[in-house]
């Protein structure tokens, strides 16, 4: 394989470009304080640093493989290749997992299981380098496949938990959800596994370098457009409700009091119109705690995100009907902003989930009924 690409100047240029891009991306995340992609977003510092480490490891591993383009001894080429695989298994692969885990901001997950997962790679890689043999490589590829399946299952469960956490604590999910990122990363991982098992010849090498470019660009965009979500400590309520008991069950009187607090301090004051209102902010405003509110929402088959979005959408519908009746000039985007949404696309998706039709269809129906009323 290396004999075919060694004389390919175009591939060597492309390989150098990918290496340089990874190094520049690492330096950008480490040393640039501002956000060049989305200036109004503050990304998680921890995620930024781990992604920078991933890019640096990818660049260094690329640099390690470069002598293969110039070596003539098959023994030297094999040694360089095997050491490169060992370095990949010790740096690039575990760092990619850590980056994915750090996109989930509901809690810090332990990293020591990753060390256990890569231990067989390291042992097998050291043995292969010491014996200058590819004998264990197929076994390590099978282990990589099984490990990838386990990681996929874990990430699906973690993402579902993370999605519930977001909806239990945030009214606006824009720049917070990461399941799309996992889909992209999983696809790239599948391509890499396919390459590990079947990749032969220059064409697959070109494909891997192009995937590298796409991955660098995508990760940079993802890191810089993901809002930092630092879980806020729950303050003690100025309590109009009794203190929380260990029992997870709440009686009807407590639920009724919680509903009254929401009506008085959130609905009547239109607090729900505040952009990016979080559950801790709401609990502080109404003088209760997260546990009571969460139990209150779940007793009605909803969550914090659903509760706030219902109020905002009802507010939008009221504004729209009043504007149509008064023959005022307006835009749906303007009314969505006035209803507490910072993004029209977020509003549009929330509206369709609640009403079952698009906001355009609903507005057309309301306007048609208004125009048909007798004068």
Short mmCIF file of N, CA, C and O in Angstrom, two decimals, residues 157-273:
data_model
loop_
_atom_site.label_atom_id
_atom_site.label_comp_id
_atom_site.label_asym_id
_atom_site.label_seq_id
_atom_site.Cartn_x
_atom_site.Cartn_y
_atom_site.Cartn_z
N UNK A 157 -27.67 5.52 25.29
CA UNK A 157 -28.30 5.66 26.61
C UNK A 157 -27.94 7.01 27.24
O UNK A 157 -28.80 7.68 27.83
N UNK A 158 -26.67 7.42 27.12
CA UNK A 158 -26.23 8.69 27.71
C UNK A 158 -26.93 9.87 27.03
O UNK A 158 -27.29 10.85 27.70
N UNK A 159 -27.12 9.79 25.73
CA UNK A 159 -27.79 10.87 25.00
C UNK A 159 -29.26 10.99 25.39
O UNK A 159 -29.80 12.10 25.48
N UNK A 160 -29.90 9.86 25.60
CA UNK A 160 -31.30 9.90 26.04
C UNK A 160 -31.40 10.54 27.43
O UNK A 160 -32.29 11.36 27.68
N UNK A 161 -30.49 10.17 28.31
CA UNK A 161 -30.45 10.78 29.64
C UNK A 161 -30.16 12.27 29.54
O UNK A 161 -30.78 13.09 30.25
N UNK A 162 -29.24 12.64 28.67
CA UNK A 162 -28.89 14.04 28.50
C UNK A 162 -30.06 14.84 27.94
O UNK A 162 -30.32 15.98 28.37
N UNK A 163 -30.78 14.25 26.98
CA UNK A 163 -31.95 14.92 26.43
C UNK A 163 -33.01 15.19 27.48
O UNK A 163 -33.62 16.26 27.53
N UNK A 164 -33.23 14.19 28.36
CA UNK A 164 -34.20 14.41 29.45
C UNK A 164 -33.72 15.52 30.39
O UNK A 164 -34.52 16.33 30.85
N UNK A 165 -32.42 15.52 30.68
CA UNK A 165 -31.87 16.56 31.56
C UNK A 165 -32.06 17.94 30.96
O UNK A 165 -32.43 18.90 31.66
N UNK A 166 -31.83 18.08 29.65
CA UNK A 166 -32.02 19.37 28.99
C UNK A 166 -33.46 19.83 29.11
O UNK A 166 -33.73 20.99 29.45
N UNK A 167 -34.40 18.93 28.84
CA UNK A 167 -35.81 19.31 28.85
C UNK A 167 -36.34 19.54 30.26
O UNK A 167 -37.35 20.22 30.44
N UNK A 168 -35.66 18.97 31.23
CA UNK A 168 -36.05 19.21 32.62
C UNK A 168 -35.49 20.51 33.18
O UNK A 168 -35.93 20.96 34.25
N UNK A 169 -34.53 21.12 32.50
CA UNK A 169 -33.85 22.29 33.06
C UNK A 169 -33.83 23.52 32.16
O UNK A 169 -33.56 24.62 32.64
N UNK A 170 -34.10 23.36 30.87
CA UNK A 170 -33.97 24.49 29.95
C UNK A 170 -35.23 24.63 29.09
O UNK A 170 -35.79 23.64 28.62
N UNK A 171 -35.63 25.89 28.90
CA UNK A 171 -36.77 26.16 28.04
C UNK A 171 -36.34 26.22 26.58
O UNK A 171 -37.08 25.84 25.69
N UNK A 172 -35.13 26.73 26.33
CA UNK A 172 -34.61 26.85 24.96
C UNK A 172 -33.48 25.84 24.76
O UNK A 172 -32.51 25.83 25.53
N UNK A 173 -33.62 25.01 23.74
CA UNK A 173 -32.64 23.95 23.51
C UNK A 173 -31.67 24.28 22.38
O UNK A 173 -30.79 23.48 22.08
N UNK A 174 -31.82 25.44 21.78
CA UNK A 174 -30.92 25.81 20.69
C UNK A 174 -29.48 25.93 21.20
O UNK A 174 -29.22 26.49 22.27
N UNK A 175 -28.54 25.39 20.43
CA UNK A 175 -27.11 25.37 20.77
C UNK A 175 -26.83 24.56 22.04
O UNK A 175 -25.84 24.77 22.73
N UNK A 176 -27.72 23.60 22.35
CA UNK A 176 -27.52 22.75 23.53
C UNK A 176 -27.57 21.27 23.18
O UNK A 176 -26.89 20.47 23.81
N UNK A 177 -28.41 20.89 22.24
CA UNK A 177 -28.55 19.48 21.90
C UNK A 177 -27.33 18.99 21.11
O UNK A 177 -26.75 19.73 20.33
N UNK A 178 -26.98 17.71 21.32
CA UNK A 178 -25.77 17.17 20.68
C UNK A 178 -26.01 15.84 19.98
O UNK A 178 -25.06 15.21 19.52
N UNK A 179 -27.26 15.39 19.90
CA UNK A 179 -27.47 14.07 19.29
C UNK A 179 -27.07 14.06 17.82
O UNK A 179 -26.60 13.04 17.30
N UNK A 180 -27.22 15.23 17.12
CA UNK A 180 -26.78 15.27 15.73
C UNK A 180 -25.27 15.03 15.63
O UNK A 180 -24.81 14.37 14.71
N UNK A 181 -24.54 15.58 16.59
CA UNK A 181 -23.09 15.40 16.59
C UNK A 181 -22.72 13.94 16.76
O UNK A 181 -21.79 13.44 16.13
N UNK A 182 -23.47 13.24 17.62
CA UNK A 182 -23.18 11.83 17.82
C UNK A 182 -23.44 11.04 16.55
O UNK A 182 -22.69 10.11 16.23
N UNK A 183 -24.49 11.39 15.82
CA UNK A 183 -24.78 10.69 14.55
C UNK A 183 -23.61 10.87 13.58
O UNK A 183 -23.16 9.92 12.93
N UNK A 184 -23.11 12.12 13.49
CA UNK A 184 -21.98 12.38 12.59
C UNK A 184 -20.74 11.61 13.04
O UNK A 184 -20.05 10.97 12.23
N UNK A 185 -20.45 11.67 14.34
CA UNK A 185 -19.26 10.98 14.85
C UNK A 185 -19.38 9.47 14.68
O UNK A 185 -18.40 8.79 14.36
N UNK A 186 -20.58 8.93 14.87
CA UNK A 186 -20.78 7.49 14.70
C UNK A 186 -20.56 7.08 13.25
O UNK A 186 -19.97 6.04 12.96
N UNK A 187 -21.04 7.91 12.32
CA UNK A 187 -20.84 7.62 10.90
C UNK A 187 -19.35 7.62 10.55
O UNK A 187 -18.86 6.72 9.86
N UNK A 188 -18.64 8.62 11.07
CA UNK A 188 -17.20 8.69 10.80
C UNK A 188 -16.48 7.49 11.39
O UNK A 188 -15.58 6.90 10.77
N UNK A 189 -16.90 7.07 12.59
CA UNK A 189 -16.29 5.90 13.22
C UNK A 189 -16.53 4.64 12.39
O UNK A 189 -15.63 3.81 12.23
N UNK A 190 -17.75 4.50 11.86
CA UNK A 190 -18.04 3.35 11.01
C UNK A 190 -17.16 3.34 9.77
O UNK A 190 -16.69 2.29 9.33
N UNK A 191 -16.94 4.52 9.18
CA UNK A 191 -16.08 4.60 8.00
C UNK A 191 -14.65 4.19 8.36
O UNK A 191 -13.98 3.47 7.60
N UNK A 192 -14.19 4.65 9.52
CA UNK A 192 -12.82 4.30 9.95
C UNK A 192 -12.70 2.80 10.19
O UNK A 192 -11.69 2.18 9.81
N UNK A 193 -13.72 2.19 10.79
CA UNK A 193 -13.70 0.74 11.01
C UNK A 193 -13.71 0.01 9.67
O UNK A 193 -12.98 -0.98 9.48
N UNK A 194 -14.52 0.48 8.74
CA UNK A 194 -14.56 -0.12 7.42
C UNK A 194 -13.18 -0.04 6.76
O UNK A 194 -12.71 -1.01 6.15
N UNK A 195 -12.54 1.09 6.92
CA UNK A 195 -11.19 1.25 6.37
C UNK A 195 -10.21 0.29 7.04
O UNK A 195 -9.37 -0.32 6.37
N UNK A 196 -10.33 0.14 8.37
CA UNK A 196 -9.41 -0.75 9.09
C UNK A 196 -9.52 -2.19 8.61
O UNK A 196 -8.53 -2.91 8.52
N UNK A 197 -10.76 -2.62 8.26
CA UNK A 197 -10.95 -3.99 7.82
C UNK A 197 -10.70 -4.18 6.32
O UNK A 197 -10.12 -5.18 5.90
N UNK A 198 -11.15 -3.21 5.52
CA UNK A 198 -11.14 -3.43 4.07
C UNK A 198 -10.34 -2.40 3.29
O UNK A 198 -10.19 -2.53 2.06
N UNK A 199 -9.83 -1.36 3.98
CA UNK A 199 -9.16 -0.28 3.25
C UNK A 199 -7.86 -0.73 2.62
O UNK A 199 -6.93 -1.14 3.31
N UNK A 200 -7.78 -0.69 1.32
CA UNK A 200 -6.57 -1.05 0.60
C UNK A 200 -6.39 -0.07 -0.56
O UNK A 200 -7.37 0.36 -1.17
N UNK A 201 -5.17 0.28 -0.83
CA UNK A 201 -4.88 1.07 -2.01
C UNK A 201 -5.00 2.56 -1.81
O UNK A 201 -5.49 3.04 -0.78
N UNK A 202 -4.55 3.32 -2.81
CA UNK A 202 -4.51 4.79 -2.71
C UNK A 202 -5.89 5.43 -2.54
O UNK A 202 -6.02 6.45 -1.87
N UNK A 203 -6.92 4.85 -3.16
CA UNK A 203 -8.24 5.46 -3.09
C UNK A 203 -8.74 5.56 -1.66
O UNK A 203 -9.27 6.60 -1.23
N UNK A 204 -8.56 4.48 -0.89
CA UNK A 204 -8.99 4.51 0.51
C UNK A 204 -8.17 5.51 1.31
O UNK A 204 -8.68 6.16 2.23
N UNK A 205 -6.88 5.66 0.98
CA UNK A 205 -6.04 6.63 1.67
C UNK A 205 -6.51 8.05 1.40
O UNK A 205 -6.57 8.89 2.31
N UNK A 206 -6.87 8.33 0.15
CA UNK A 206 -7.43 9.65 -0.18
C UNK A 206 -8.73 9.89 0.59
O UNK A 206 -8.97 10.99 1.12
N UNK A 207 -9.58 8.85 0.64
CA UNK A 207 -10.86 8.99 1.33
C UNK A 207 -10.65 9.30 2.81
O UNK A 207 -11.34 10.16 3.38
N UNK A 208 -9.68 8.66 3.44
CA UNK A 208 -9.44 8.90 4.85
C UNK A 208 -8.95 10.33 5.11
O UNK A 208 -9.32 10.96 6.10
N UNK A 209 -8.14 10.85 4.21
CA UNK A 209 -7.67 12.24 4.38
C UNK A 209 -8.81 13.24 4.20
O UNK A 209 -8.90 14.23 4.93
N UNK A 210 -9.71 12.97 3.26
CA UNK A 210 -10.87 13.85 3.08
C UNK A 210 -11.79 13.79 4.29
O UNK A 210 -12.32 14.82 4.72
N UNK A 211 -11.96 12.60 4.86
CA UNK A 211 -12.75 12.48 6.09
C UNK A 211 -12.09 13.26 7.22
O UNK A 211 -12.75 13.89 8.05
N UNK A 212 -10.75 13.22 7.26
CA UNK A 212 -10.02 13.99 8.26
C UNK A 212 -10.31 15.48 8.16
O UNK A 212 -10.52 16.16 9.17
N UNK A 213 -10.34 16.01 6.94
CA UNK A 213 -10.66 17.43 6.74
C UNK A 213 -12.07 17.74 7.22
O UNK A 213 -12.31 18.73 7.92
N UNK A 214 -13.03 16.88 6.84
CA UNK A 214 -14.41 17.09 7.26
C UNK A 214 -14.55 17.03 8.78
O UNK A 214 -15.27 17.82 9.39
N UNK A 215 -13.84 16.08 9.40
CA UNK A 215 -13.92 15.93 10.85
C UNK A 215 -13.36 17.14 11.58
O UNK A 215 -13.95 17.62 12.56
N UNK A 216 -12.24 17.67 11.10
CA UNK A 216 -11.65 18.85 11.73
C UNK A 216 -12.62 20.03 11.64
O UNK A 216 -12.88 20.72 12.63
N UNK A 217 -13.16 20.26 10.44
CA UNK A 217 -14.10 21.37 10.27
C UNK A 217 -15.35 21.19 11.10
O UNK A 217 -15.83 22.14 11.75
N UNK A 218 -15.89 19.97 11.13
CA UNK A 218 -17.12 19.74 11.87
C UNK A 218 -16.91 19.90 13.37
O UNK A 218 -17.72 20.53 14.05
N UNK A 219 -15.83 19.33 13.90
CA UNK A 219 -15.58 19.43 15.35
C UNK A 219 -15.35 20.88 15.77
O UNK A 219 -15.82 21.30 16.83
N UNK A 220 -14.63 21.63 14.95
CA UNK A 220 -14.43 23.05 15.27
C UNK A 220 -15.77 23.77 15.35
O UNK A 220 -16.04 24.52 16.30
N UNK A 221 -16.62 23.54 14.35
CA UNK A 221 -17.94 24.18 14.35
C UNK A 221 -18.77 23.73 15.54
O UNK A 221 -19.41 24.54 16.21
N UNK A 222 -18.75 22.43 15.83
CA UNK A 222 -19.57 21.90 16.92
C UNK A 222 -19.14 22.45 18.27
O UNK A 222 -19.98 22.85 19.09
N UNK A 223 -17.84 22.49 18.51
CA UNK A 223 -17.33 22.98 19.80
C UNK A 223 -17.69 24.45 19.98
O UNK A 223 -18.14 24.87 21.06
N UNK A 224 -17.54 25.24 18.93
CA UNK A 224 -17.74 26.69 19.05
C UNK A 224 -19.21 27.10 19.00
O UNK A 224 -19.53 28.25 19.29
N UNK A 225 -20.10 26.20 18.61
CA UNK A 225 -21.53 26.55 18.57
C UNK A 225 -22.32 25.82 19.66
O UNK A 225 -23.55 25.81 19.63
N UNK A 226 -21.62 25.24 20.62
CA UNK A 226 -22.28 24.57 21.73
C UNK A 226 -22.19 25.44 22.97
O UNK A 226 -21.10 25.80 23.41
N UNK A 227 -23.33 25.81 23.51
CA UNK A 227 -23.36 26.68 24.68
C UNK A 227 -22.83 25.96 25.91
O UNK A 227 -23.12 24.78 26.13
N UNK A 228 -22.08 26.69 26.71
CA UNK A 228 -21.62 26.14 27.98
C UNK A 228 -22.79 26.09 28.94
O UNK A 228 -23.49 27.08 29.17
N UNK A 229 -23.04 24.91 29.51
CA UNK A 229 -24.15 24.71 30.44
C UNK A 229 -23.59 24.28 31.78
O UNK A 229 -23.38 23.10 32.03
N UNK A 230 -23.33 25.23 32.62
CA UNK A 230 -22.83 24.92 33.95
C UNK A 230 -24.03 24.72 34.86
O UNK A 230 -24.78 25.67 35.10
N UNK A 231 -24.25 23.50 35.35
CA UNK A 231 -25.40 23.29 36.23
C UNK A 231 -25.36 24.24 37.42
O UNK A 231 -24.36 24.34 38.13
N UNK A 232 -26.47 24.96 37.61
CA UNK A 232 -26.54 25.94 38.68
C UNK A 232 -26.90 25.26 40.00
O UNK A 232 -27.81 24.43 40.05
N UNK A 233 -26.18 25.59 41.08
CA UNK A 233 -26.55 25.00 42.38
C UNK A 233 -27.92 25.48 42.80
O UNK A 233 -28.29 26.63 42.58
N UNK A 234 -28.67 24.57 43.38
CA UNK A 234 -30.03 24.92 43.80
C UNK A 234 -29.99 25.65 45.12
O UNK A 234 -29.50 25.14 46.12
N UNK A 235 -30.47 26.90 45.10
CA UNK A 235 -30.49 27.68 46.32
C UNK A 235 -31.68 27.27 47.18
O UNK A 235 -32.66 26.74 46.70
N UNK A 236 -31.57 27.56 48.45
CA UNK A 236 -32.69 27.25 49.34
C UNK A 236 -33.86 28.17 49.02
O UNK A 236 -33.70 29.37 48.80
N UNK A 237 -35.05 27.64 48.94
CA UNK A 237 -36.20 28.47 48.62
C UNK A 237 -36.53 29.44 49.75
O UNK A 237 -36.25 29.19 50.91
N UNK A 238 -37.12 30.54 49.36
CA UNK A 238 -37.60 31.49 50.36
C UNK A 238 -38.98 31.02 50.81
O UNK A 238 -39.86 31.78 51.06
N UNK A 239 -39.20 29.97 50.91
CA UNK A 239 -40.22 28.96 50.85
C UNK A 239 -41.60 29.43 51.22
O UNK A 239 -41.87 29.88 52.30
N UNK A 240 -42.48 29.24 50.24
CA UNK A 240 -43.91 29.30 50.49
C UNK A 240 -44.46 27.87 50.50
O UNK A 240 -45.65 27.66 50.63
N UNK A 241 -43.59 26.90 50.31
CA UNK A 241 -43.98 25.49 50.37
C UNK A 241 -43.21 24.83 51.50
O UNK A 241 -42.15 25.29 51.89
N UNK A 242 -43.71 23.74 52.05
CA UNK A 242 -43.01 23.07 53.14
C UNK A 242 -41.69 22.51 52.66
O UNK A 242 -41.49 22.27 51.47
N UNK A 243 -40.71 22.27 53.58
CA UNK A 243 -39.43 21.73 53.17
C UNK A 243 -39.57 20.35 52.54
O UNK A 243 -40.50 19.60 52.86
N UNK A 244 -38.63 20.03 51.66
CA UNK A 244 -38.67 18.78 50.92
C UNK A 244 -38.43 17.61 51.87
O UNK A 244 -37.52 17.62 52.68
N UNK A 245 -39.25 16.59 51.77
CA UNK A 245 -39.08 15.37 52.55
C UNK A 245 -38.39 14.33 51.71
O UNK A 245 -38.37 14.43 50.49
N UNK A 246 -37.81 13.30 52.32
CA UNK A 246 -37.12 12.28 51.55
C UNK A 246 -38.03 11.53 50.59
O UNK A 246 -37.57 10.97 49.61
N UNK A 247 -39.34 11.49 50.88
CA UNK A 247 -40.24 10.72 50.02
C UNK A 247 -40.38 11.39 48.66
O UNK A 247 -40.56 12.61 48.57
N UNK A 248 -40.35 10.61 47.54
CA UNK A 248 -40.51 11.20 46.22
C UNK A 248 -41.95 11.56 45.91
O UNK A 248 -42.23 12.19 44.91
N UNK A 249 -42.89 11.15 46.79
CA UNK A 249 -44.29 11.43 46.53
C UNK A 249 -44.67 12.77 47.16
O UNK A 249 -44.25 13.12 48.25
N UNK A 250 -45.49 13.51 46.42
CA UNK A 250 -45.95 14.82 46.91
C UNK A 250 -47.47 14.79 46.92
O UNK A 250 -48.10 14.36 45.95
N UNK A 251 -48.08 15.26 48.01
CA UNK A 251 -49.54 15.19 48.11
C UNK A 251 -50.19 16.27 47.27
O UNK A 251 -49.55 17.18 46.74
N UNK A 252 -51.50 16.15 47.13
CA UNK A 252 -52.26 17.07 46.28
C UNK A 252 -52.18 18.51 46.75
O UNK A 252 -52.17 19.44 45.93
N UNK A 253 -52.13 18.72 48.08
CA UNK A 253 -52.06 20.09 48.60
C UNK A 253 -50.77 20.78 48.17
O UNK A 253 -50.77 21.95 47.78
N UNK A 254 -49.66 20.04 48.24
CA UNK A 254 -48.38 20.61 47.84
C UNK A 254 -48.36 20.92 46.35
O UNK A 254 -47.86 21.96 45.93
N UNK A 255 -48.92 20.01 45.54
CA UNK A 255 -49.00 20.26 44.09
C UNK A 255 -49.85 21.50 43.82
O UNK A 255 -49.53 22.31 42.95
N UNK A 256 -50.94 21.64 44.57
CA UNK A 256 -51.80 22.80 44.39
C UNK A 256 -51.06 24.10 44.72
O UNK A 256 -51.15 25.10 43.99
N UNK A 257 -50.28 24.09 45.82
CA UNK A 257 -49.52 25.28 46.20
C UNK A 257 -48.46 25.60 45.15
O UNK A 257 -48.22 26.77 44.83
N UNK A 258 -47.82 24.55 44.60
CA UNK A 258 -46.82 24.78 43.55
C UNK A 258 -47.47 25.39 42.32
O UNK A 258 -46.92 26.31 41.71
N UNK A 259 -48.66 24.90 41.97
CA UNK A 259 -49.38 25.47 40.84
C UNK A 259 -49.75 26.93 41.06
O UNK A 259 -49.67 27.76 40.14
N UNK A 260 -50.13 27.27 42.29
CA UNK A 260 -50.46 28.66 42.61
C UNK A 260 -49.23 29.56 42.49
O UNK A 260 -49.32 30.69 42.02
N UNK A 261 -48.09 29.05 42.95
CA UNK A 261 -46.85 29.83 42.84
C UNK A 261 -46.49 30.07 41.38
O UNK A 261 -46.07 31.18 41.01
N UNK A 262 -46.65 29.06 40.55
CA UNK A 262 -46.36 29.21 39.12
C UNK A 262 -47.32 30.24 38.49
O UNK A 262 -46.90 31.08 37.68
N UNK A 263 -48.58 30.16 38.87
CA UNK A 263 -49.56 31.10 38.32
C UNK A 263 -49.22 32.53 38.73
O UNK A 263 -49.24 33.45 37.90
N UNK A 264 -48.85 32.72 40.00
CA UNK A 264 -48.62 34.07 40.53
C UNK A 264 -47.31 34.68 40.04
O UNK A 264 -47.26 35.85 39.67
N UNK A 265 -46.24 33.86 40.00
CA UNK A 265 -44.91 34.41 39.75
C UNK A 265 -44.36 34.13 38.35
O UNK A 265 -43.34 34.71 37.97
N UNK A 266 -45.02 33.25 37.61
CA UNK A 266 -44.53 32.94 36.26
C UNK A 266 -45.55 33.30 35.19
O UNK A 266 -45.22 34.01 34.24
N UNK A 267 -46.78 32.84 35.35
CA UNK A 267 -47.79 33.07 34.31
C UNK A 267 -48.32 34.50 34.36
O UNK A 267 -48.34 35.20 33.35
N UNK A 268 -48.74 34.94 35.54
CA UNK A 268 -49.31 36.29 35.66
C UNK A 268 -48.27 37.37 35.33
O UNK A 268 -48.61 38.41 34.76
N UNK A 269 -47.03 37.14 35.70
CA UNK A 269 -45.97 38.13 35.43
C UNK A 269 -45.34 37.95 34.05
O UNK A 269 -44.47 38.74 33.67
N UNK A 270 -45.76 36.88 33.34
CA UNK A 270 -45.19 36.55 32.03
C UNK A 270 -43.67 36.36 32.09
O UNK A 270 -42.94 36.71 31.17
N UNK A 271 -43.24 35.75 33.19
CA UNK A 271 -41.81 35.45 33.34
C UNK A 271 -41.34 34.49 32.24
O UNK A 271 -40.17 34.52 31.85
N UNK A 272 -42.22 33.66 31.73
CA UNK A 272 -41.88 32.68 30.70
C UNK A 272 -41.41 33.32 29.40
O UNK A 272 -40.87 32.64 28.52
N UNK A 273 -41.62 34.63 29.25
CA UNK A 273 -41.18 35.33 28.03
C UNK A 273 -39.69 35.65 28.07
O UNK A 273 -39.13 36.08 27.06
#
